[in-house]
Coordinates of C-alpha atoms and ligand atoms in Angstrom, one line a residue:
X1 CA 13.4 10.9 -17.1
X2 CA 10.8 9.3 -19.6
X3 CA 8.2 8.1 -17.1
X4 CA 5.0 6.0 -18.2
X5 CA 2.1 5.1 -15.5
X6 CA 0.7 2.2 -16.6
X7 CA -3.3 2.5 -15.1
X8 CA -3.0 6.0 -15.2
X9 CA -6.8 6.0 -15.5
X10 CA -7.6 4.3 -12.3
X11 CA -8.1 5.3 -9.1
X12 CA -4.1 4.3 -8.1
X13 CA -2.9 5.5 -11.4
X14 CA -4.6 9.0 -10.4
X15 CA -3.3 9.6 -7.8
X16 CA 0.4 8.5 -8.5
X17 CA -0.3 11.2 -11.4
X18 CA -1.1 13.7 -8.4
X19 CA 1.8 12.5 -6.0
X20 CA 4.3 12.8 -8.9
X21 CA 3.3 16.4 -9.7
X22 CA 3.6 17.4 -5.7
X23 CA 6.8 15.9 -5.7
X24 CA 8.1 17.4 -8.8
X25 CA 9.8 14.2 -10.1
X26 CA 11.8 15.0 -12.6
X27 CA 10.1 14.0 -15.7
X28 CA 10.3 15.0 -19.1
X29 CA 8.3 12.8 -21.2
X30 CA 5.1 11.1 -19.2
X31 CA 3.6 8.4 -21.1
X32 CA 0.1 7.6 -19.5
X33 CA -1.0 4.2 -20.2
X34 CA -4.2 2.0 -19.9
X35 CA -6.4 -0.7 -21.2
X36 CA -7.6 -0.3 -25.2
X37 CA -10.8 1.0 -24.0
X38 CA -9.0 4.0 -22.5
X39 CA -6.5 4.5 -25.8
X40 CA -6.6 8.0 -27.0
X41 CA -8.1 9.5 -24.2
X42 CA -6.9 13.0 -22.7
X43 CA -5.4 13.4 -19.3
X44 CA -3.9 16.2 -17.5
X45 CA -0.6 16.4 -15.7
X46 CA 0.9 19.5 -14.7
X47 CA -1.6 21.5 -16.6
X48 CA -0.7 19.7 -19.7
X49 CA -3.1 17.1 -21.6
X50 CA -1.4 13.6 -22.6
X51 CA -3.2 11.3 -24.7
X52 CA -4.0 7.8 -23.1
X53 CA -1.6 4.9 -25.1
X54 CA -1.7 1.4 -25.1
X55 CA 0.8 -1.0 -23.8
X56 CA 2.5 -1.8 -27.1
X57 CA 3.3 1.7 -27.5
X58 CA 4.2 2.6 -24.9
X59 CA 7.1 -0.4 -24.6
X60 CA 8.0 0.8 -27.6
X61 CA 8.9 4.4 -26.6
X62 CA 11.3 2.8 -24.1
X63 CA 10.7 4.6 -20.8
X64 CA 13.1 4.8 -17.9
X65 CA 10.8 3.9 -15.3
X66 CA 7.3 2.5 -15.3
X67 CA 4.8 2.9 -12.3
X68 CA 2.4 -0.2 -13.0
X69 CA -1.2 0.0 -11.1
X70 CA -3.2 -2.2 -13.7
X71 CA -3.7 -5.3 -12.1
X72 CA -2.1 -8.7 -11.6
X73 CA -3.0 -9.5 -14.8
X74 CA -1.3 -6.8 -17.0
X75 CA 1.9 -6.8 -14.6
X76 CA 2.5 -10.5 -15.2
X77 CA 2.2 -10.3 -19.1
X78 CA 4.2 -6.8 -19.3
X79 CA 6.4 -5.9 -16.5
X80 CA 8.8 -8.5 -18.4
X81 CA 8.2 -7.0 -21.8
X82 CA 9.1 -3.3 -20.0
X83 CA 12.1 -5.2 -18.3
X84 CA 13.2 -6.6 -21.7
X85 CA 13.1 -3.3 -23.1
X86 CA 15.5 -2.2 -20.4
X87 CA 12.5 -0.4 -18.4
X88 CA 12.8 -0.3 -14.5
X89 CA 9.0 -1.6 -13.5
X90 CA 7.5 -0.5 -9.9
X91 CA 4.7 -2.7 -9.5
X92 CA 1.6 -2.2 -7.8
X93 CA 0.0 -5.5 -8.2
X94 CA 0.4 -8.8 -6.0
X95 CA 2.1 -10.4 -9.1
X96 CA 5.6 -10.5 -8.2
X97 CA 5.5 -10.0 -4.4
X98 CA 6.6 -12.9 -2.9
X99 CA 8.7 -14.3 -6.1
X100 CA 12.1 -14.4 -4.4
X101 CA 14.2 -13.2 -7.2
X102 CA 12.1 -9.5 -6.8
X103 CA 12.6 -7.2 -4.4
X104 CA 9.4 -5.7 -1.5
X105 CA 10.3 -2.6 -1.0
X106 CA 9.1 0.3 1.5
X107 CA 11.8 2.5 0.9
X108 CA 11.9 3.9 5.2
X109 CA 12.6 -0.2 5.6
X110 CA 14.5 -1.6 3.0
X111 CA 15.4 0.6 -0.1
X112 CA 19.1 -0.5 0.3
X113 CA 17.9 -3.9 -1.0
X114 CA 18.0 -2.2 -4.4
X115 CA 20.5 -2.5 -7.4
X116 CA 20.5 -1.6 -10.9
X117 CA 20.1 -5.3 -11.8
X118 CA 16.3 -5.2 -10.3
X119 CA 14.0 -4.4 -13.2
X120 CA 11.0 -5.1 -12.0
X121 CA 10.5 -4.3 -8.1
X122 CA 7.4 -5.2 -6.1
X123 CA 5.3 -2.6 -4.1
X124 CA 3.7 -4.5 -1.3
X125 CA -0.2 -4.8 -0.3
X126 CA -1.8 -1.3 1.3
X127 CA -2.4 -2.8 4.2
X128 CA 0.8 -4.4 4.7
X129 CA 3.0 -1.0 4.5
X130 CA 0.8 0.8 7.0
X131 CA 1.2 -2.0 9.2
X132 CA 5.2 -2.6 8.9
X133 CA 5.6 1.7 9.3
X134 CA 4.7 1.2 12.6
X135 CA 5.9 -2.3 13.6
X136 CA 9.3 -1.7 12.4
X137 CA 10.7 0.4 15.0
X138 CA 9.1 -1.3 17.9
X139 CA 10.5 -4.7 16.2
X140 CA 14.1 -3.4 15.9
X141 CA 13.9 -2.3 19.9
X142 CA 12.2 -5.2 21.4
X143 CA 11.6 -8.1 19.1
X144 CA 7.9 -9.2 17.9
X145 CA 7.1 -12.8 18.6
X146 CA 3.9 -12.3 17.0
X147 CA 1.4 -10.0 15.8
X148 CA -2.7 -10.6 15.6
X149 CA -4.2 -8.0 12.5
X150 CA -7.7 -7.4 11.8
X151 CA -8.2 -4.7 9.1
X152 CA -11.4 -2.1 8.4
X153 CA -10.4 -1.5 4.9
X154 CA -12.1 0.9 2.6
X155 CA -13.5 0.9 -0.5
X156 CA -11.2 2.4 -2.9
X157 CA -8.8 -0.3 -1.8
X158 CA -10.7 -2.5 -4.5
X159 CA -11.0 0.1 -7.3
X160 CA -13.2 1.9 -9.2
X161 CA -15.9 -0.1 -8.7
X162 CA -16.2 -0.8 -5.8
X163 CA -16.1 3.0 -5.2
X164 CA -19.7 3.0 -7.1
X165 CA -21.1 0.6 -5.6
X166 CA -21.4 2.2 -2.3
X167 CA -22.3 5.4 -4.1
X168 CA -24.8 4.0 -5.8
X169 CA -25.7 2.2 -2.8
X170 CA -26.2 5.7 -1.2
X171 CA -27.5 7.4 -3.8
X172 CA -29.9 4.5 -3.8
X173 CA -29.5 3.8 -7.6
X174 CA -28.8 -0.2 -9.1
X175 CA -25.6 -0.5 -10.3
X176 CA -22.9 -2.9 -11.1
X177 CA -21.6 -4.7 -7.7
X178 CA -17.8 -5.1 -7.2
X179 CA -18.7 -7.4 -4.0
X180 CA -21.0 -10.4 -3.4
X181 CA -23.5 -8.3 -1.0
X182 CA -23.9 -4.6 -0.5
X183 CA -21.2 -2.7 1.2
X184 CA -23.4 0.1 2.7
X185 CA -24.2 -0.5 5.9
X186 CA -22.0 -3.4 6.0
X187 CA -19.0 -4.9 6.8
X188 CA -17.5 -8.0 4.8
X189 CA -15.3 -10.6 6.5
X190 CA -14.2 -11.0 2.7
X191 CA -11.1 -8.9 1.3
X192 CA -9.8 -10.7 -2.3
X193 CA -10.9 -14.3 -3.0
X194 CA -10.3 -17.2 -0.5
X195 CA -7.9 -20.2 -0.4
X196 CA -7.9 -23.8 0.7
X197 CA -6.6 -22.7 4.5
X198 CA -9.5 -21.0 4.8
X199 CA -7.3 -17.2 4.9
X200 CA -8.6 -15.0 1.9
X201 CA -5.6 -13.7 -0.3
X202 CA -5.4 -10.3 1.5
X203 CA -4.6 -12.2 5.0
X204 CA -2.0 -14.0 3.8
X205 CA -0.3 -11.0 2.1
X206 CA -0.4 -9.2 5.5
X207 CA 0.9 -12.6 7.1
X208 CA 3.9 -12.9 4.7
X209 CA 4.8 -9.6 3.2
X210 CA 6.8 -7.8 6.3
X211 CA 8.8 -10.8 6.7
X212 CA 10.1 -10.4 3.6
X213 CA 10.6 -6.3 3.9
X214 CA 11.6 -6.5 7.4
X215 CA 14.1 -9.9 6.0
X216 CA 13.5 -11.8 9.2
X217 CA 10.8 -14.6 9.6
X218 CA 10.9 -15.2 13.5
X219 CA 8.1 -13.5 14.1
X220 CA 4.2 -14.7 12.8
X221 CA 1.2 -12.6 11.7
X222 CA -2.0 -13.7 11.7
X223 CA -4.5 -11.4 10.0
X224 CA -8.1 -11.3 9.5
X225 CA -9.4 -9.0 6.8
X226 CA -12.3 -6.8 6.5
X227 CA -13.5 -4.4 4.4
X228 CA -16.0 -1.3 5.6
X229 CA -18.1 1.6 3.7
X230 CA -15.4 3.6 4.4
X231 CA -14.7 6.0 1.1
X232 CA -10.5 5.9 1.5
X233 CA -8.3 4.9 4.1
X234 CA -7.6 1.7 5.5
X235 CA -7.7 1.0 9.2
X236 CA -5.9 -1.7 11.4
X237 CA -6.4 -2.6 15.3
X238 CA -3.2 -4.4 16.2
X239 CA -1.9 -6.7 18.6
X240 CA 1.8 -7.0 19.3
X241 CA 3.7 -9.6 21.3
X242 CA 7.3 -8.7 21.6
X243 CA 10.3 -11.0 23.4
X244 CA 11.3 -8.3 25.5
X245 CA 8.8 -5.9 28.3
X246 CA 8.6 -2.2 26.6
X247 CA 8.3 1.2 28.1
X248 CA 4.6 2.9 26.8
X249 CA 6.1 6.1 26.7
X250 CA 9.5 4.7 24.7
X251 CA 7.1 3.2 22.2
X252 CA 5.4 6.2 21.5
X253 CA 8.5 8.1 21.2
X254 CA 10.6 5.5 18.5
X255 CA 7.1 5.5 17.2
X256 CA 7.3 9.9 16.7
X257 CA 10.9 9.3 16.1
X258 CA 10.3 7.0 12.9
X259 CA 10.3 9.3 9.3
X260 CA 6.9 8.8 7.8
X261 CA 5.0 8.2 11.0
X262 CA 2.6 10.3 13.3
X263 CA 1.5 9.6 16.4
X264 CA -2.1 10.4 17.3
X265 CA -3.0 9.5 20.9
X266 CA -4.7 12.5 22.8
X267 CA -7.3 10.6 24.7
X268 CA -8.3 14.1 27.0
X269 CA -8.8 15.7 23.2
X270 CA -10.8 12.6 21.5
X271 CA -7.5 12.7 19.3
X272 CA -6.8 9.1 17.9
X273 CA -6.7 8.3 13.3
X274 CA -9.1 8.2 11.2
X275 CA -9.9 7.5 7.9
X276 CA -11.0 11.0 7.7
X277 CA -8.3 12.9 9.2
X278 CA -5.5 10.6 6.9
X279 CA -7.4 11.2 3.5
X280 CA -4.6 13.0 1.5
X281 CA -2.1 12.8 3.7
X282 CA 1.5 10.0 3.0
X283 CA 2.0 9.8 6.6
X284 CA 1.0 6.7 8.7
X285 CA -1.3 7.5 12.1
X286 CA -0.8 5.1 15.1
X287 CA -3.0 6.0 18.3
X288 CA -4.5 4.0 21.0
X289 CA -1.4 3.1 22.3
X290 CA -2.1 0.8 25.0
X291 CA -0.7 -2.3 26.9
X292 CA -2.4 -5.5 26.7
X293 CA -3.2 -6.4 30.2
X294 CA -3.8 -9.9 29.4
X295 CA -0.2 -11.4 29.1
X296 CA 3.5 -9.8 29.6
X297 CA 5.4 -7.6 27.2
X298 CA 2.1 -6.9 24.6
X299 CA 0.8 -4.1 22.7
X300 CA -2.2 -2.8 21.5
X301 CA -2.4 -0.2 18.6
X302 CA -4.6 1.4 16.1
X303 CA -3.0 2.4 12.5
X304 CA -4.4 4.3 9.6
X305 CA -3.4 5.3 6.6
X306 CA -4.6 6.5 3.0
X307 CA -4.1 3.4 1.1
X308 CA -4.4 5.1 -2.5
X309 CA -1.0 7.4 -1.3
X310 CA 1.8 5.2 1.5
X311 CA -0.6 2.2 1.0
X312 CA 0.3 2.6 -3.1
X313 CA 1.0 5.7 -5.4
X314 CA 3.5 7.4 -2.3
X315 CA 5.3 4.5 -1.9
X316 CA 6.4 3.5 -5.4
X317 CA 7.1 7.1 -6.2
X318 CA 9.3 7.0 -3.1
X319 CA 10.8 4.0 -4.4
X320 CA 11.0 6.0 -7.8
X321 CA 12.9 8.6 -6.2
X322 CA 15.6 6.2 -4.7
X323 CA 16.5 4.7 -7.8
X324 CA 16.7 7.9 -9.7
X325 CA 18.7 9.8 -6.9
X326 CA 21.3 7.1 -6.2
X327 CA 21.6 6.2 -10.1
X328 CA 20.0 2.6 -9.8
X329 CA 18.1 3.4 -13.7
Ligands
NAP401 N1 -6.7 0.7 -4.6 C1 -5.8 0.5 -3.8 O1 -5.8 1.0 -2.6 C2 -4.6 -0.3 -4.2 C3 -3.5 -0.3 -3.3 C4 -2.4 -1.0 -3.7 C5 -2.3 -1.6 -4.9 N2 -3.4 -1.6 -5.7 C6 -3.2 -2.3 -7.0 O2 -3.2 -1.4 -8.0 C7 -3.8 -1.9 -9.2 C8 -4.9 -1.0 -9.7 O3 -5.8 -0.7 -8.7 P1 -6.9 0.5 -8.8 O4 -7.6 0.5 -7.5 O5 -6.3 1.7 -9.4 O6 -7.9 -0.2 -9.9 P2 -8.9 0.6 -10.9 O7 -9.3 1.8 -10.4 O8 -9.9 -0.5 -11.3 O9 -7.9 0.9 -12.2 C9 -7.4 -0.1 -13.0 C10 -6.4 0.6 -14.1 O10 -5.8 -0.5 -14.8 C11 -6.1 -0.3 -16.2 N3 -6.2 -1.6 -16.9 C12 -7.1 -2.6 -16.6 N4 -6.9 -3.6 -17.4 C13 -5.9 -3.3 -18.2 C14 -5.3 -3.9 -19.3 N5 -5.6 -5.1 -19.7 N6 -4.3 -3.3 -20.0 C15 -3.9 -2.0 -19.6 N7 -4.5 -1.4 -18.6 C16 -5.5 -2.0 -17.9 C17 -7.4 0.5 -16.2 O11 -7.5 1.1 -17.5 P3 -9.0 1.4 -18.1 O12 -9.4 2.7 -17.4 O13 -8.7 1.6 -19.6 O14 -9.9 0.3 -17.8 C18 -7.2 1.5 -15.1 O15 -6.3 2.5 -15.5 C19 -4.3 -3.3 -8.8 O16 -3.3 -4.2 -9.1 C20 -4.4 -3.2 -7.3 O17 -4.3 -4.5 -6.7 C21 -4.5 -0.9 -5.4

């Protein structure tokens, strides 16, 4: 399988190079791809150096699969040239999300969506596939009416440079900013740019992306966004209304039950996720598993998750492996 990772210099693009080689997918040419600045340059995969090539080229050389985590931008202008070039394109961008002739895909949910006529497949928001991990189950058993979201996101959701900012911020060194104000000893009401409803973009991706992974919109979200001088790892404290009353101790076990998710909710043992403890680690946490005494049949929970791994490079290797091992490329 000729595989190129378009971004494979950024912080995404790193890690899908260090998810691939833990996973042994079976490639035999990688074609790492990024901006011109980056052409040329040497990077190492399974103790081998590949130089860097640009987007041109790398169309050119005709690829099975390519894992895109290069912004909205690139995806928009490419992923159709890769397609064109009969390329299956996993894309990590919020281009083609919510365009309803591509598929949202997190493969536990809804891999079966997928045929060989989808070229370019969308892999949704960070935040999003934490979030619909753990809803999911409990939606399948009793029904959401609707869910209330606010997220403690961390840096390294935004990128390289956000990541120095706060550690120049530390470091206490001037540098370029990635955000409007300083992100040390902060915390910024203000995830992606805002729109006319007042919602910034990463709300509304966390209000509309499960329905269209789960394929049902009776339920609502309503999210509010925040990011925190966390390093890696988003957060989420969530609030779940469901149709029908639930048993605590049933949620927690469809919750241990579900592939892909852990449940951490020791109260005696101070054991509930952290960005900390899910660095490195594909699995979701949910913890603080708790009813809402305020009305009937709702739930509290708390959900973490490395974003760089299930929140992007995990997943759309996962959705990687399904195409190659059911012969969908
Ligand atoms: N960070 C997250 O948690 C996360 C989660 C889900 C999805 N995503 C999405 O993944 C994408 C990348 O995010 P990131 O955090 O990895 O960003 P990043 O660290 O800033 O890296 C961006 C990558 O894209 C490349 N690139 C930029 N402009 C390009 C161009 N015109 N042509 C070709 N390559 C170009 C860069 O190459 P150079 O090094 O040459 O500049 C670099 O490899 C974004 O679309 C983001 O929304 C990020």
């Amino acid at each position: 399988m000729k595989v190129a990772v378009v971004g494979a210099t950024g912080m995404v693009g790193e890690v899908m190079l260090k998810v691939l080689a833990e996973r042994n997918f079976p490639i035999t040419e990688l074609i790492p791809v990024a901006s011109e600045r980056s052409v040329g340059k040497t990077i190492t995969y399974k103790g081998n150096d590949y130089s860097v090539v640009g987007l041109e080229t790398a169309v050119s050389m005709k690829p099975e699969i390519a894992l895109f985590s290069a912004g909205g931008d690139t995806s928009v202008e490419w992923a159709p040239k890769f397609a064109e070039a009969g390329t299956t394109v996993v894309d990590n961008s919020s281009a083609w999300r919510m365009d309803p002739t591509k598929k949202l895909v997190v493969p536990e949910i809804n891999a079966n969506v997928l045929t060989k006529e989808d070229k370019i497949i969308a892999n949704p928001n960070c935040s999003t596939i934490q979030l619909v991990m753990a809803l999911n189950p409990l939606h399948e058993k009793y029904n959401m009416k609707r869910v209330v979201v606010s997220t403690y996101q961390s840096v390294s959701g935004t990128g390289v440079k956000a990541v120095r900012q706060l550690e120049n911020e530390i470091a206490g060194v001037e540098g370029e900013m990635a955000y409007p104000y300083p992100i040390g000893r902060n915390a910024l009401p203000h995830c992606d740019v805002f729109l006319d409803n007042g919602y910034t973009k990463e709300e509304m991706k966390l209000a509309r992306e499960p329905q269209k992974i789960m394929g049902d919109r009776t339920f609502s979200i309503s999210a509010t966004a925040v990011r925190i001088p966390t390093a890696g790892g988003h957060s989420e404290s969530v609030n779940v209304e469901f149709e029908n009353d639930f048993d605590l101790a049933d949620v927690r076990q469809l919750l241990s039950n579900t592939p892909g998710v852990i449940v951490q909710d020791d109260l005696e043992n101070n054991s509930y996720p952290m960005p900390i403890y899910a660095h490195d680690k594909d699995e979701v946490f949910v913890g603080r598993i708790r009813r809402d005494e305020t009305q009937p049949n709702t739930l509290n929970m708390w959900i973490v998750a490395d974003n760089l791994r299930k929140g992007a490079a995990t997943n759309t290797i996962q959705i990687a492996e399904y195409l190659v091992e059911n012969n969908l490329v």
